[in-house]
PDB file of C-alpha atoms in Angstrom:
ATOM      1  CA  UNK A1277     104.980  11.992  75.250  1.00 43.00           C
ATOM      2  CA  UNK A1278     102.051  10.566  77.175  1.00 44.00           C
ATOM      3  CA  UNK A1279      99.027  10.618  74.893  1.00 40.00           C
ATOM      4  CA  UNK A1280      96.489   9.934  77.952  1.00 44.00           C
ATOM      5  CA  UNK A1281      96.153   8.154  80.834  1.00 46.00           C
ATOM      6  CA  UNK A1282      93.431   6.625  82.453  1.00 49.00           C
ATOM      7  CA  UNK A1283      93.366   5.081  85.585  1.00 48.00           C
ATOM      8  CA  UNK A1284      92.060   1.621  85.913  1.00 48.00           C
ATOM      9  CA  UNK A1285      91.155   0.991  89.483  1.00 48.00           C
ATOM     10  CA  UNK A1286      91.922  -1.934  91.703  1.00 49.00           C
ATOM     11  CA  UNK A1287      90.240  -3.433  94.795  1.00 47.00           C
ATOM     12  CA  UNK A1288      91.190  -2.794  97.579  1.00 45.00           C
ATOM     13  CA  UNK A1289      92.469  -6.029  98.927  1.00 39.00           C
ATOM     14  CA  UNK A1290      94.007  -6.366  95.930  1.00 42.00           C
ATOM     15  CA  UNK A1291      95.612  -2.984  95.560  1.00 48.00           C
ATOM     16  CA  UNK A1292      97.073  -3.348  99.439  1.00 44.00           C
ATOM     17  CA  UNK A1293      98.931  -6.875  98.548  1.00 40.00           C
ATOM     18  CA  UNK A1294     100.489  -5.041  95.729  1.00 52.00           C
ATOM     19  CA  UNK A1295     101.951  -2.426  97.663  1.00 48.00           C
ATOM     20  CA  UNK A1296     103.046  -4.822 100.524  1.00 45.00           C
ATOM     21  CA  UNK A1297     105.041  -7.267  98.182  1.00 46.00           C
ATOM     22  CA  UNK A1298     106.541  -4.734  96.606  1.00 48.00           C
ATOM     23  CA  UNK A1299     107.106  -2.168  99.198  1.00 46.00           C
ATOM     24  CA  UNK A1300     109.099  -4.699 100.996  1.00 44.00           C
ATOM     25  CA  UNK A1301     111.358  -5.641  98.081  1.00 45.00           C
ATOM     26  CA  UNK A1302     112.125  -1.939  97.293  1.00 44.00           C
ATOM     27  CA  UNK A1303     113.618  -0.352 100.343  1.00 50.00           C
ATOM     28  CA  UNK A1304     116.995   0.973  99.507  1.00 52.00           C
ATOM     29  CA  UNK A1305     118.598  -1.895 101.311  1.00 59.00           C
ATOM     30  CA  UNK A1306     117.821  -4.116  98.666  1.00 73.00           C
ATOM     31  CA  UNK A1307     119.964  -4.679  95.627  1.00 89.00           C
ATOM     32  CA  UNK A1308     119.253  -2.407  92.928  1.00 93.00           C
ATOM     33  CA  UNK A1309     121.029  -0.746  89.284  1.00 92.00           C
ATOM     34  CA  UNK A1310     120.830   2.883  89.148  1.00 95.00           C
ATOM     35  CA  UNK A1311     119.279   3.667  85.484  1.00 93.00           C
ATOM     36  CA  UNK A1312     123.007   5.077  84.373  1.00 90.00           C
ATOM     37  CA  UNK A1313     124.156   1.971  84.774  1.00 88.00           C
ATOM     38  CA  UNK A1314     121.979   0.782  82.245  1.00 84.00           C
ATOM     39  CA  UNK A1315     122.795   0.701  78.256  1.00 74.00           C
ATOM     40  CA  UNK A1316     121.334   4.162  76.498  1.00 66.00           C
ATOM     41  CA  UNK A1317     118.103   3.507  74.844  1.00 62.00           C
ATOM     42  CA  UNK A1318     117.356   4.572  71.481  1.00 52.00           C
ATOM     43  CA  UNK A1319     116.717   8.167  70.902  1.00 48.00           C
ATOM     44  CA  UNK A1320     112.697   8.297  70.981  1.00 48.00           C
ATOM     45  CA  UNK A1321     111.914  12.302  71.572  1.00 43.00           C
ATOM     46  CA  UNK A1322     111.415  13.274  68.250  1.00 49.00           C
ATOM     47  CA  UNK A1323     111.871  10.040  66.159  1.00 71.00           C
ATOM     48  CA  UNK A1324     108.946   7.516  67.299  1.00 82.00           C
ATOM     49  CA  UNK A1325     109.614   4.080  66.880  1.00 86.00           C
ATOM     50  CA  UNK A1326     107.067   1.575  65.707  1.00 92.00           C
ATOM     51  CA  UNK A1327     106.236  -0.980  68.328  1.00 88.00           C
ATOM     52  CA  UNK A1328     103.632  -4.165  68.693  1.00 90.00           C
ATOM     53  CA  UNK A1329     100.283  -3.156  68.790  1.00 90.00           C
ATOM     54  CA  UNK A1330     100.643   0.271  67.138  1.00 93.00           C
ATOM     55  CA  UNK A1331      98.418   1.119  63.955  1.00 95.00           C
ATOM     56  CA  UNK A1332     100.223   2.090  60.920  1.00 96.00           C
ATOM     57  CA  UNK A1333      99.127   3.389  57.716  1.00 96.00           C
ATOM     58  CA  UNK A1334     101.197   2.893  54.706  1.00 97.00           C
ATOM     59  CA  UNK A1335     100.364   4.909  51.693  1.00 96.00           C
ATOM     60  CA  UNK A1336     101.696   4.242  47.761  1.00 96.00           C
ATOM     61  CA  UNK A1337     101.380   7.239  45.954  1.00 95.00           C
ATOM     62  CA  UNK A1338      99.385   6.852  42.772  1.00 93.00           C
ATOM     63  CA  UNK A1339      98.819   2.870  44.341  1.00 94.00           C
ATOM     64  CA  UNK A1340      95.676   1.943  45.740  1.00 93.00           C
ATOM     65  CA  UNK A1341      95.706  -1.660  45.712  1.00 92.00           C
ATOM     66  CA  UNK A1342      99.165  -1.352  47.565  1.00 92.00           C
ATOM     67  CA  UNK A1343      98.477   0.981  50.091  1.00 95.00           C
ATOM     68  CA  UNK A1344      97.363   0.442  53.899  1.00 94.00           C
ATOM     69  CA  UNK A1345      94.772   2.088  55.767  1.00 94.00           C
ATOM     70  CA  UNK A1346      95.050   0.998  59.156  1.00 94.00           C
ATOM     71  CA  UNK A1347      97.751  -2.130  59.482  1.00 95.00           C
ATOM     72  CA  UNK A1348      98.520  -3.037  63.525  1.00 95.00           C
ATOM     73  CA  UNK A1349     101.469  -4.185  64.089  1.00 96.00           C
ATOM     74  CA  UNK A1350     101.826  -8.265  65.504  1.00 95.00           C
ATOM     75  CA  UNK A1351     103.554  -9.052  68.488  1.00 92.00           C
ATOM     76  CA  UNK A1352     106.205 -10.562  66.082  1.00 94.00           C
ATOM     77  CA  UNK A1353     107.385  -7.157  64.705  1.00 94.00           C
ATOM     78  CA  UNK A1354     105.512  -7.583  61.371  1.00 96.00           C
ATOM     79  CA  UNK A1355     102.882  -6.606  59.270  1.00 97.00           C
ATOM     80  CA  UNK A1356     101.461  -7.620  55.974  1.00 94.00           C
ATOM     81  CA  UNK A1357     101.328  -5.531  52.922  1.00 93.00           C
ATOM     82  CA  UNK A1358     100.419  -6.023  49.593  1.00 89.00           C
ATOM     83  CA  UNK A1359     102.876  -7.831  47.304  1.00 89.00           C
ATOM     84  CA  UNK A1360     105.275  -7.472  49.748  1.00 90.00           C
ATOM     85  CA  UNK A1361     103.879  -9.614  52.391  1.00 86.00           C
ATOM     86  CA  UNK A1362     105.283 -10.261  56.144  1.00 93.00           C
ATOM     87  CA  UNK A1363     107.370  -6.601  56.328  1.00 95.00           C
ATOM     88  CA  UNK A1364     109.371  -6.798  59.575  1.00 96.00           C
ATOM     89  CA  UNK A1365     108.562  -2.729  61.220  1.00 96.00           C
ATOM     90  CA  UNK A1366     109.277  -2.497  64.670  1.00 92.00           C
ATOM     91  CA  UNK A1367     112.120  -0.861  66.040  1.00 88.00           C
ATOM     92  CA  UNK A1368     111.809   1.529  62.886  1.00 94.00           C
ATOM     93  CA  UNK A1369     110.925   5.057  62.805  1.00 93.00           C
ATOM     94  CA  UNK A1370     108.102   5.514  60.114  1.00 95.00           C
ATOM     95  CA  UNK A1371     110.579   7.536  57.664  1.00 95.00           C
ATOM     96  CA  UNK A1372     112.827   4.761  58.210  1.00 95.00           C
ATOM     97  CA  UNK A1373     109.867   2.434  56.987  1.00 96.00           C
ATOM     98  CA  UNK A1374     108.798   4.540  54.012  1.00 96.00           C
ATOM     99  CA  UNK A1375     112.687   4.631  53.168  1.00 96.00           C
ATOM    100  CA  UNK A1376     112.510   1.111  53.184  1.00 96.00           C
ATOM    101  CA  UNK A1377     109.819   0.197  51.372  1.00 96.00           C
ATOM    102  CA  UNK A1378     110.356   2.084  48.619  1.00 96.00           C
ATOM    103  CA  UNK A1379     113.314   0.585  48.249  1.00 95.00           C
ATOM    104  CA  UNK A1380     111.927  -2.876  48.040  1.00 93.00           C
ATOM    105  CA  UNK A1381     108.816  -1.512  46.024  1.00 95.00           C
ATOM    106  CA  UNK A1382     111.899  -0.356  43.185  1.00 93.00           C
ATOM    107  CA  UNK A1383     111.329  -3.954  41.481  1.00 91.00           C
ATOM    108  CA  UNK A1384     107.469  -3.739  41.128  1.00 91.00           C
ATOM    109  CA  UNK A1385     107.155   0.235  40.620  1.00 92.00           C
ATOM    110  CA  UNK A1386     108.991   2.963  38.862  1.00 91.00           C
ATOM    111  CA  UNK A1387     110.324   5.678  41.485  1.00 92.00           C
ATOM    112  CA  UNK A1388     107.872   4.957  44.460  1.00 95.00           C
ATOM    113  CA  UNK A1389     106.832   7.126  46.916  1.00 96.00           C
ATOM    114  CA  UNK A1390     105.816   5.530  50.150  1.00 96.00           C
ATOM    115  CA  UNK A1391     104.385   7.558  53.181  1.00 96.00           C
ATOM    116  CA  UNK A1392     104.137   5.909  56.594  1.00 96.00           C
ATOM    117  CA  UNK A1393     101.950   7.284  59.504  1.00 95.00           C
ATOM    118  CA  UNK A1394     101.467   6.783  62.679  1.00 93.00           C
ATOM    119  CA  UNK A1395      97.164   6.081  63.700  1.00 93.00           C
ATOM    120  CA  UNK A1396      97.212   5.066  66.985  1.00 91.00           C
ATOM    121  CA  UNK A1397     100.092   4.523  69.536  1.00 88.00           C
ATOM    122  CA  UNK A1398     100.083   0.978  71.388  1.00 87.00           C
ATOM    123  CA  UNK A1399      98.569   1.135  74.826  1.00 88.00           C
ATOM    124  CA  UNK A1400     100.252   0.416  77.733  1.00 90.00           C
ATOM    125  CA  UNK A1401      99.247  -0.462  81.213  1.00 92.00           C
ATOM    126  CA  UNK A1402     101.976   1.020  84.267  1.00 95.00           C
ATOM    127  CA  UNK A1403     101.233   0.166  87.805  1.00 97.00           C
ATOM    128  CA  UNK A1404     102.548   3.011  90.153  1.00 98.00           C
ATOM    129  CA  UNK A1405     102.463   2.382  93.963  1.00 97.00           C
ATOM    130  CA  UNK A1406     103.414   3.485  97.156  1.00 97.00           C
ATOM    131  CA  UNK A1407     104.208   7.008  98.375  1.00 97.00           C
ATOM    132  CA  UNK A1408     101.926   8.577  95.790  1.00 97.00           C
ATOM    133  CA  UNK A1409      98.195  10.546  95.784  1.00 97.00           C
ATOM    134  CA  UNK A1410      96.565   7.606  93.953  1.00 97.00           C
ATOM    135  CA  UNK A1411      98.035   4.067  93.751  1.00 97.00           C
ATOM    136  CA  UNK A1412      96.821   2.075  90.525  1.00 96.00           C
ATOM    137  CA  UNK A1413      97.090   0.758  87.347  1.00 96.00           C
ATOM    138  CA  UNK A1414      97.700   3.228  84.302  1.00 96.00           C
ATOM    139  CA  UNK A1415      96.905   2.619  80.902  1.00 93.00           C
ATOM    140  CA  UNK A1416      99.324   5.356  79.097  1.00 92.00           C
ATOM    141  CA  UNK A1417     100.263   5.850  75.385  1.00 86.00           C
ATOM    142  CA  UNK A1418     103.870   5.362  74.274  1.00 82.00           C
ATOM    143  CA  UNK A1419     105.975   7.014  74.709  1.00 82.00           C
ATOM    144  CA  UNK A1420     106.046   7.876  78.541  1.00 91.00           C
ATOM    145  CA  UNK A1421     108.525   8.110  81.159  1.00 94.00           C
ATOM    146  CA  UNK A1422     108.915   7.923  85.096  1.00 97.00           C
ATOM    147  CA  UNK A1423     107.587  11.039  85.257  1.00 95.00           C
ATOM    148  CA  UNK A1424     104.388  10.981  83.180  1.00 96.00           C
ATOM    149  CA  UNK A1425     103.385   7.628  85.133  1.00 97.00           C
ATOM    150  CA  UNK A1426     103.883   9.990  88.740  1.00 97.00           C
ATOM    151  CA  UNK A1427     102.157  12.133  87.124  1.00 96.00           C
ATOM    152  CA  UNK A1428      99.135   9.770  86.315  1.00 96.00           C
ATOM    153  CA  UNK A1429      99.400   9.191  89.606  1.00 97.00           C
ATOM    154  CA  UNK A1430      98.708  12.335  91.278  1.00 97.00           C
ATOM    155  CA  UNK A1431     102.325  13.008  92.361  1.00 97.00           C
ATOM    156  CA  UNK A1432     104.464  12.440  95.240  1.00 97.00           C
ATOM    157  CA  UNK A1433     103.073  13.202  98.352  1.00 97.00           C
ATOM    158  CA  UNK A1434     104.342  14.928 101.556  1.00 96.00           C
ATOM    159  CA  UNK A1435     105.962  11.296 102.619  1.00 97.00           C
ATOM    160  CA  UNK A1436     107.666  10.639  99.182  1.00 97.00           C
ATOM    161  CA  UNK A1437     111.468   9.724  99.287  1.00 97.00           C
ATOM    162  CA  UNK A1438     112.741  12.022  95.859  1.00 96.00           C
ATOM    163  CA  UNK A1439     116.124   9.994  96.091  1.00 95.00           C
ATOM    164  CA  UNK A1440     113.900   6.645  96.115  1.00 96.00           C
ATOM    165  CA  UNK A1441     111.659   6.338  93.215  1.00 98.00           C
ATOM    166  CA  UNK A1442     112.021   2.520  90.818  1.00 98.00           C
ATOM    167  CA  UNK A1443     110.866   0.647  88.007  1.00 97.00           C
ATOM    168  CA  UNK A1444     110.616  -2.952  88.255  1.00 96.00           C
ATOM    169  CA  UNK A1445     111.229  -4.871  85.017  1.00 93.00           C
ATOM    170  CA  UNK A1446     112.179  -8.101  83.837  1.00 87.00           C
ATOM    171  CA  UNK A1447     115.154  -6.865  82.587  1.00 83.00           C
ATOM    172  CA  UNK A1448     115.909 -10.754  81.030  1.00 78.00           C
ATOM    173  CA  UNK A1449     113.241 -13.415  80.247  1.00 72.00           C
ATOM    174  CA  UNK A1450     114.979 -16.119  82.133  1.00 76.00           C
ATOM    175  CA  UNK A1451     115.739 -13.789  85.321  1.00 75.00           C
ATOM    176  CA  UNK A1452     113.679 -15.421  88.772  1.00 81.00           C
ATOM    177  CA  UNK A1453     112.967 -11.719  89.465  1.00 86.00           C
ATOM    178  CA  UNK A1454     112.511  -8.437  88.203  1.00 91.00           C
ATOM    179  CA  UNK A1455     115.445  -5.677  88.015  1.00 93.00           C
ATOM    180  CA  UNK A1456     114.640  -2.817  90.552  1.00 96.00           C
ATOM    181  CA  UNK A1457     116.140   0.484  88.357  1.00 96.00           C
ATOM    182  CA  UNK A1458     116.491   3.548  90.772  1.00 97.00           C
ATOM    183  CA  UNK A1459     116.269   7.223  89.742  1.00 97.00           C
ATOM    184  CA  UNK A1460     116.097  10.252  91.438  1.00 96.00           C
ATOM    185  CA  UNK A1461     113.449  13.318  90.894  1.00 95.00           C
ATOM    186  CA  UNK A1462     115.925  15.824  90.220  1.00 94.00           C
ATOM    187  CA  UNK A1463     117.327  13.887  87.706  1.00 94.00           C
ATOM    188  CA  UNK A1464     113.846  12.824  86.072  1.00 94.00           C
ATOM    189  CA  UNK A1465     113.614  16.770  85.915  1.00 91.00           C
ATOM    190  CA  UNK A1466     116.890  17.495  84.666  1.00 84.00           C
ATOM    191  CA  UNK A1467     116.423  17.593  81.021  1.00 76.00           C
ATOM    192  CA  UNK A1468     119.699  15.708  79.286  1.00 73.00           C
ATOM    193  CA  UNK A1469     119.512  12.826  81.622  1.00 85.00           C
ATOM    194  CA  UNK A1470     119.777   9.203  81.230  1.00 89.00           C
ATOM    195  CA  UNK A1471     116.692   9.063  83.492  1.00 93.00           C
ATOM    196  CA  UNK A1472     114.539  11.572  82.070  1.00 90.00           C
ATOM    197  CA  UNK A1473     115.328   9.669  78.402  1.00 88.00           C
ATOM    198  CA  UNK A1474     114.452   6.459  80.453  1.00 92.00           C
ATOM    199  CA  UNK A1475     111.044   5.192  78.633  1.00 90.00           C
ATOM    200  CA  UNK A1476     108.719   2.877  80.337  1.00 92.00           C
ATOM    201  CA  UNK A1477     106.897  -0.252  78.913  1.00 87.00           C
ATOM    202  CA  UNK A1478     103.824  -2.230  80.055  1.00 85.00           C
ATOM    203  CA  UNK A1479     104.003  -4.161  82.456  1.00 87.00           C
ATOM    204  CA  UNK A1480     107.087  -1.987  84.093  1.00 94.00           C
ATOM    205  CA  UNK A1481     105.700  -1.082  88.470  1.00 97.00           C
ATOM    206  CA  UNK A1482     106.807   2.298  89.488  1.00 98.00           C
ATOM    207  CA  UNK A1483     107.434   1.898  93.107  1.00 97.00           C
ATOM    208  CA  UNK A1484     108.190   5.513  95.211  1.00 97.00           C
ATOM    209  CA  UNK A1485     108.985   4.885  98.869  1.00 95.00           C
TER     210      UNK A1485
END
């Protein structure tokens, strides 16, 4: 669920170069994957995963000296803890974590009991252009999909294609270009959908024509 979003606004020129470069590689004539053609992501509704950037806390019951506060997560994955040092957490849910932790905690403790919590989710920042009330720049909380990102952005308005909404993304670090994703609104509001489970990540441009 989107946390917040605020919108971070662009000039003008700047703003208007964006939507030209990428208006023009997003007409339906281009080449694009439909987001069911994609492989499922993990299931993120209910069980959050930890990603780079978030702040943890990691609490050792009756263990002070190895307990977190506030640990952020490095762009590598990992954090640093007490006696246990580099802890690789990303990817995990935090009852995953605690599970984990107290298993590796086993050697130093007798029966540990490790609580993991969630302080701040990472930030994000989603551009969202073209048929929309406000074009911009987005910084959103994870998780968010398609949807919350329209919704940052005022909506569709009365010139909005339903059947032609994207994400860009750099679907592969080595690929010349980004990978234009396609959805459709009904399906974004369908509930059980592969696009409405479809979770964004910074950097991603939402494009509606």
């Amino acid at each position: 669920m989107c946390v917040r979003s605020n919108l971070i606004l662009l000039p003008a020129s700047l703003l208007l170069a964006l939507c030209c470069v990428f208006a023009q590689g997003c007409a339906t004539t281009q080449p694009f994957r439909w987001v069911d053609e994609l492989e499922a992501e993990p299931e993120r509704s209910a069980d959050y995963r930890i990603a780079p950037r978030d702040v943890i806390s990691v609490r050792v019951w009756n263990q002070e000296a190895m307990s977190l506060e506030r640990a952020r997560v490095r762009e590598d994955g990992r954090i640093s803890l007490p006696f246990l040092k580099d802890v690789s957490v990303a990817e995990l849910t935090p009852n995953e974590l605690s599970e984990r932790l107290q298993r590796e905690l086993i050697s130093l403790i007798v029966d540990p009991v490790v609580t993991v919590t969630l302080e701040e989710p990472a930030q994000m920042n989603i551009s969202v252009i073209g048929e929309v009330t406000t074009a911009g720049v987005f910084t959103m909380s994870r998780p968010a999909g398609v949807l919350h990102a329209i919704a940052a952005a005022g909506g569709l308005n009365r010139y909005a294609n339903p059947e032609g909404i994207y994400v860009l993304r750099r679907l592969e670090p080595w690929s010349p270009a980004p990978t234009r994703i396609r959805f459709r609104m009904r399906d974004l509001t369908g509930g059980a959908t592969r696009a409405a489970g479809f979770f964004l990540q910074s950097g991603d441009i939402v494009v509606v024509e």
